[in-house]
Amino acid sequence: MTHGTSQENITVQASPNLALIKYWGKSDVEKNLPATPSIGITLKNLTTTTTVARSEKDSVVVNDIPVDIERFTPFFDSLREYFDSKDCFSCYSRNNFPTSAGLASSSSGFAALAFGAGKLLDPGVSLDIISGLARIGSASAARAVFGGFVSFPSHAEHADKIHEEHFWPELRIVVVEISKTAKTISSRGAMERARLTSPFYREWCLDSEKIFPKALSALANKDLESLGPFIRSSYLKMFATMFSSEPPILYWKPESLVAIRCCEEMRLKSIGAWETMDAGAQVKIFCLEKDVSKITQVIKEALPHVGILISEPGPGPKEILQKTV
Ligand code: DP6
């Protein structure tokens, strides 16, 4: 199969995909297949802008810093294999939010890259194929290839869109930026350590399968009071595998715990604030639009120095008319 366009470069904007139900651990390390099913939302307002151009050799620059190409080699090799191409690519990428700090920058990064390079090689390529290629780079990126609400079953090769971006117009995500510093251990390294050393890892995988259909159904009903406990259970059990790894992994900062406690207290006062965390110190709170100002006020009072971003379900990657970033 030989595809290809004469187009030499493309600029793509993609947003990170935040998991309500977490992917954590691989069932096939080489193919980067997830061991647990996940559900995520592609976040509006947080963007990665990536220009992908045909080039002599593969190179990637993120926020003006050249990155180690080794991390990208399996992705580029799979891309060339799928499209039966010999093309190499140079990629310039910029995030409008902290990179590698637990805000899913690898999901938007690989989604933008897979979308851009895929479209250069075949403008008619399907999102399922792009999702499968993005997965080779980062499994959470398989979800970020779609806008709105996305599911990614365990062991699957690509993610699936489950609801459109405007499916639940009242849903908001309050992102509490506890730290802008890049994490010291990558999510990839941390989940592999958990898989190999945590005594709770097997239970984590089994439990994730149990809550996945329940969370999907709560989401289909737009029922935050039912969905919230699954969101909470998923991230806390994921962290249980980290705390119990050898050596243990601890992404949390004292301020993360303050934000978690604020959510707990707000829920006691019937404010639906359901927090989650990823591989980093940031806390993201799922809530309804009517509660955003109250939640923001409570967090600001408790943590006056943190940054707060308000997001909502957003679109998937799209080509934009910009040749350089
Ligand atoms: C905690 O997708 O970054 O954000 O596939 O190894 O690149 P790799 O991992 P990555 O892990 C994301 C983990 C998470 C949870 C999630 O997004 O589901």
Coordinates of C-alpha atoms and ligand atoms in Angstrom, one line a residue:
M1 CA 0.0 0.0 0.0
T2 CA 1.6 3.3 -1.1
H3 CA 0.0 6.5 0.0
G4 CA 1.3 10.0 0.1
T5 CA 0.7 13.6 -0.7
S6 CA 2.9 16.2 -2.1
Q7 CA 2.2 18.4 0.9
E8 CA 5.5 19.0 2.7
N9 CA 4.3 20.1 6.1
I10 CA 1.2 20.4 8.3
T11 CA 0.4 22.2 11.6
V12 CA -1.9 20.5 14.0
Q13 CA -3.5 21.6 17.2
A14 CA -4.5 18.9 19.7
S15 CA -5.6 18.9 23.4
P16 CA -4.7 16.5 26.2
N17 CA -7.0 13.7 27.2
L18 CA -7.7 13.6 31.0
A19 CA -8.7 10.1 32.3
L20 CA -11.7 9.7 34.6
I21 CA -10.9 6.0 34.7
K22 CA -7.2 5.4 34.5
Y23 CA -4.9 3.5 32.2
W24 CA -2.0 2.4 34.3
G25 CA 0.1 -0.6 33.2
K26 CA 0.7 -2.4 29.9
S27 CA -0.5 -5.9 28.8
D28 CA 2.1 -5.8 26.0
V29 CA 5.1 -3.5 26.6
E30 CA 6.4 -3.7 23.0
K31 CA 3.1 -2.9 21.4
N32 CA 2.2 -0.5 24.2
L33 CA -1.2 -2.1 24.8
P34 CA -3.1 -1.0 28.0
A35 CA -3.6 -3.5 30.8
T36 CA -6.6 -1.6 32.1
P37 CA -9.6 0.0 30.4
S38 CA -9.8 3.8 30.6
I39 CA -12.3 6.6 29.9
G40 CA -11.1 10.1 29.2
I41 CA -12.2 13.6 28.2
T42 CA -10.2 15.7 25.7
L43 CA -9.8 19.0 27.4
K44 CA -10.6 22.4 25.8
N45 CA -8.3 25.4 26.1
L46 CA -5.1 23.3 26.8
T47 CA -3.3 22.9 23.5
T48 CA -0.3 21.4 21.9
T49 CA 0.5 22.9 18.5
T50 CA 2.8 20.8 16.3
T51 CA 4.3 21.4 12.9
V52 CA 5.3 18.1 11.2
A53 CA 7.5 18.4 8.1
R54 CA 9.0 15.8 5.8
S55 CA 12.8 15.8 6.5
E56 CA 16.1 14.0 6.0
K57 CA 15.8 12.4 9.4
D58 CA 13.4 12.2 12.4
S59 CA 13.7 15.0 15.0
V60 CA 11.4 16.4 17.6
V61 CA 11.7 19.7 19.4
V62 CA 9.3 20.4 22.3
N63 CA 9.0 24.0 23.6
D64 CA 12.3 24.8 21.8
I65 CA 14.2 22.0 23.4
P66 CA 15.3 19.0 21.2
V67 CA 14.2 15.8 22.7
D68 CA 15.8 12.3 22.7
I69 CA 14.6 10.7 19.5
E70 CA 14.7 7.2 21.0
R71 CA 11.4 7.8 22.7
F72 CA 9.8 8.5 19.3
T73 CA 11.5 5.8 17.3
P74 CA 8.9 3.0 17.8
F75 CA 6.2 5.5 16.7
F76 CA 8.0 6.7 13.6
D77 CA 8.9 3.1 12.6
S78 CA 5.3 1.9 13.0
L79 CA 4.1 4.9 11.0
R80 CA 6.5 4.1 8.1
E81 CA 5.6 0.4 8.3
Y82 CA 1.9 1.1 8.2
F83 CA 2.1 3.5 5.3
D84 CA 4.9 1.6 3.5
S85 CA 6.8 4.9 3.5
K86 CA 10.5 5.8 3.8
D87 CA 9.7 9.4 4.8
C88 CA 11.3 10.9 7.9
F89 CA 9.9 13.9 9.8
S90 CA 11.0 16.9 11.8
C91 CA 8.5 18.1 14.4
Y92 CA 8.2 21.3 16.3
S93 CA 5.8 21.3 19.2
R94 CA 4.7 23.8 21.7
N95 CA 2.4 23.4 24.7
N96 CA 0.3 26.2 26.2
F97 CA 0.4 24.4 29.6
P98 CA 3.1 22.8 31.7
T99 CA 4.9 19.9 30.0
S100 CA 5.5 16.5 31.6
A101 CA 3.9 17.7 34.8
G102 CA 0.9 15.5 35.1
L103 CA -1.3 17.4 32.6
A104 CA -1.2 14.7 30.0
S105 CA 1.2 16.5 27.6
S106 CA 2.3 13.2 26.1
S107 CA -1.3 12.5 25.1
S108 CA -1.7 15.7 23.2
G109 CA 1.9 15.6 21.9
F110 CA 1.6 12.1 20.3
A111 CA -2.0 12.8 19.1
A112 CA -0.9 15.9 17.3
L113 CA 2.1 14.1 15.8
A114 CA 0.2 11.0 14.7
F115 CA -2.6 13.2 13.2
G116 CA -0.1 15.4 11.4
A117 CA 2.2 12.7 10.0
G118 CA -0.7 10.4 9.3
K119 CA -2.5 13.1 7.3
L120 CA 0.7 14.0 5.4
L121 CA 1.1 10.3 4.4
D122 CA -2.6 9.8 3.6
P123 CA -5.1 12.6 3.9
G124 CA -8.0 10.0 4.0
V125 CA -6.5 8.0 6.9
S126 CA -9.1 7.1 9.6
L127 CA -9.1 8.3 13.2
D128 CA -9.0 4.7 14.3
I129 CA -5.7 4.2 12.5
I130 CA -4.3 7.5 13.8
S131 CA -5.4 6.4 17.3
G132 CA -3.6 3.1 16.9
L133 CA -0.4 4.8 15.8
A134 CA -0.6 7.4 18.5
R135 CA -0.9 4.6 21.0
I136 CA 2.6 3.3 20.0
G137 CA 3.9 6.7 21.2
S138 CA 1.7 7.0 24.3
A139 CA -1.4 5.0 25.1
S140 CA -3.2 8.0 26.5
A141 CA -2.6 9.7 23.2
A142 CA -4.8 7.0 21.5
R143 CA -7.7 8.7 23.4
A144 CA -6.6 12.3 22.6
V145 CA -7.1 11.6 18.8
F146 CA -10.8 12.0 19.4
G147 CA -12.7 15.0 20.8
G148 CA -15.2 14.7 23.6
F149 CA -15.6 11.5 25.6
V150 CA -13.4 8.5 24.7
S151 CA -13.1 5.0 26.0
F152 CA -10.1 2.7 25.5
P153 CA -10.7 -1.0 26.5
S154 CA -7.9 -3.0 27.9
H155 CA -5.7 -4.8 25.4
A156 CA -7.3 -2.8 22.5
E157 CA -5.2 -1.3 19.7
H158 CA -7.1 1.9 19.5
A159 CA -9.5 4.1 21.5
D160 CA -13.2 4.7 20.6
K161 CA -15.2 7.9 20.8
I162 CA -18.2 7.4 23.0
H163 CA -19.8 10.8 23.2
E164 CA -19.5 14.1 21.3
E165 CA -17.8 17.1 22.8
H166 CA -21.1 18.8 23.6
F167 CA -22.8 15.7 25.1
W168 CA -22.7 17.0 28.6
P169 CA -22.6 20.8 28.3
E170 CA -22.6 21.4 32.1
L171 CA -19.5 19.4 32.8
R172 CA -16.4 21.4 33.8
I173 CA -12.9 20.5 34.9
V174 CA -11.1 22.8 37.4
V175 CA -7.4 22.2 36.9
V176 CA -5.4 23.1 40.1
E177 CA -1.8 23.7 39.0
I178 CA 0.1 22.7 42.1
S179 CA 3.5 22.6 40.4
K180 CA 4.8 23.5 37.0
T181 CA 8.0 21.4 37.4
A182 CA 8.4 18.3 35.2
K183 CA 8.1 15.1 37.1
T184 CA 11.1 13.1 38.1
I185 CA 9.8 9.8 36.9
S186 CA 7.8 9.4 33.7
S187 CA 4.4 7.8 33.8
R188 CA 5.8 5.1 31.6
G189 CA 8.6 4.2 34.1
A190 CA 6.3 4.5 37.0
M191 CA 3.6 2.2 35.6
E192 CA 6.1 -0.4 34.6
R193 CA 7.6 -0.3 38.2
A194 CA 4.1 -0.7 39.6
R195 CA 3.4 -3.7 37.2
L196 CA 6.7 -5.4 38.2
T197 CA 6.8 -4.7 42.0
S198 CA 3.4 -3.7 43.5
P199 CA 1.7 -6.5 45.3
F200 CA -1.6 -4.7 44.5
Y201 CA -1.1 -4.5 40.7
R202 CA -3.1 -7.6 39.8
E203 CA -6.0 -6.4 41.9
W204 CA -5.8 -3.0 40.4
C205 CA -6.3 -4.5 36.9
L206 CA -9.2 -6.7 38.0
D207 CA -10.9 -3.8 39.8
S208 CA -10.5 -1.5 36.8
E209 CA -12.4 -4.0 34.7
K210 CA -15.2 -4.0 37.3
I211 CA -15.7 -0.2 37.5
F212 CA -15.3 0.4 33.7
P213 CA -18.8 -0.6 32.6
K214 CA -20.4 1.1 35.7
A215 CA -18.5 4.3 35.0
L216 CA -19.6 4.1 31.3
S217 CA -23.2 3.8 32.3
A218 CA -23.0 6.7 34.9
L219 CA -21.4 8.8 32.1
A220 CA -24.1 7.9 29.6
N221 CA -26.7 9.1 32.2
K222 CA -24.7 12.3 32.8
D223 CA -24.9 11.4 36.5
L224 CA -21.9 13.0 38.3
E225 CA -23.1 11.8 41.7
S226 CA -22.8 8.2 40.5
L227 CA -19.7 8.8 38.3
G228 CA -17.8 10.7 40.9
P229 CA -17.1 7.8 43.3
F230 CA -15.7 5.8 40.3
I231 CA -13.4 8.7 39.3
R232 CA -12.1 8.9 42.8
S233 CA -11.7 5.1 43.3
S234 CA -9.8 4.8 40.0
Y235 CA -7.1 7.4 40.7
L236 CA -6.7 6.4 44.4
K237 CA -6.3 2.7 43.5
M238 CA -3.8 3.7 40.8
F239 CA -1.8 5.6 43.4
A240 CA -2.0 2.6 45.7
T241 CA 0.0 0.7 43.1
M242 CA 2.6 3.5 43.2
F243 CA 2.8 3.8 46.9
S244 CA 3.3 0.1 47.1
S245 CA 6.0 -0.1 44.4
E246 CA 9.7 -0.8 45.1
P247 CA 11.0 1.8 45.4
P248 CA 7.8 3.7 46.1
I249 CA 6.6 6.5 43.8
L250 CA 5.2 9.6 45.3
Y251 CA 4.1 12.4 42.9
W252 CA 1.9 14.2 45.5
K253 CA 2.9 17.5 47.1
P254 CA 1.4 18.7 50.4
E255 CA -0.7 21.2 48.3
S256 CA -2.2 18.2 46.4
L257 CA -3.5 16.8 49.6
V258 CA -4.9 20.2 50.6
A259 CA -6.9 20.3 47.3
I260 CA -8.1 16.7 47.9
R261 CA -9.3 17.6 51.4
C262 CA -11.1 20.7 50.0
C263 CA -13.0 18.5 47.6
E264 CA -13.9 16.1 50.4
E265 CA -15.2 19.0 52.5
M266 CA -17.1 20.5 49.6
R267 CA -18.8 17.1 48.9
L268 CA -19.9 17.0 52.6
K269 CA -21.7 20.4 51.8
S270 CA -23.3 18.8 48.7
I271 CA -21.0 20.5 46.2
G272 CA -20.2 17.9 43.6
A273 CA -16.4 18.3 43.4
W274 CA -14.8 15.0 42.3
E275 CA -11.0 15.2 42.1
T276 CA -8.5 13.1 40.1
M277 CA -4.8 13.1 39.7
D278 CA -2.3 11.6 37.2
A279 CA 1.5 11.2 37.2
G280 CA 2.2 14.5 38.8
A281 CA 1.2 16.8 41.6
Q282 CA -1.8 18.6 39.8
V283 CA -5.3 18.0 41.0
K284 CA -8.2 18.1 38.5
I285 CA -11.7 18.5 39.7
F286 CA -14.7 17.3 37.8
C287 CA -17.8 19.3 38.6
L288 CA -20.8 21.1 37.1
E289 CA -20.7 24.6 35.7
K290 CA -23.0 25.9 38.5
D291 CA -20.4 24.9 41.1
V292 CA -17.2 26.3 39.4
S293 CA -17.1 29.6 41.2
K294 CA -17.6 28.1 44.6
I295 CA -15.0 25.5 44.0
T296 CA -12.5 28.0 42.6
Q297 CA -13.1 30.2 45.7
V298 CA -12.6 27.4 48.2
I299 CA -9.3 26.3 46.4
K300 CA -8.1 29.9 46.2
E301 CA -8.7 30.4 49.9
A302 CA -6.9 27.2 50.8
L303 CA -4.1 27.5 48.3
P304 CA -3.7 31.2 47.3
H305 CA -0.5 30.6 45.2
V306 CA -1.7 27.9 42.9
G307 CA -2.8 28.5 39.3
I308 CA -6.4 27.5 38.3
L309 CA -7.6 26.7 34.8
I310 CA -11.2 26.0 33.9
S311 CA -11.7 23.5 31.2
E312 CA -14.5 21.4 29.6
P313 CA -14.7 18.7 27.0
G314 CA -13.1 19.9 23.9
P315 CA -12.4 19.0 20.2
G316 CA -10.0 16.4 18.8
P317 CA -6.9 17.3 16.8
K318 CA -7.4 19.6 13.8
E319 CA -5.2 21.1 11.1
I320 CA -4.6 24.8 11.5
L321 CA -3.3 27.3 9.0
Q322 CA 0.1 28.0 10.5
K323 CA 3.3 26.9 9.0
T324 CA 5.6 27.6 12.0
V325 CA 5.1 27.6 15.7
Ligands
DP6_1 C1 -1.8 8.5 34.8 O1 0.0 7.5 28.2 O2 1.8 8.8 29.4 O3 -2.1 9.8 32.8 O4 1.7 4.8 27.2 O5 3.7 4.7 28.6 O6 3.3 6.8 27.2 P1 2.7 5.6 28.0 O7 1.9 6.3 29.3 P2 1.0 7.5 29.3 O8 0.3 7.2 30.7 C2 -0.8 8.0 31.2 C3 -1.2 7.6 32.6 C4 -2.2 8.4 33.3 C5 -3.6 7.9 33.2 C6 -4.3 8.0 31.9 O9 -4.1 9.0 31.2 O10 -5.1 7.1 31.6

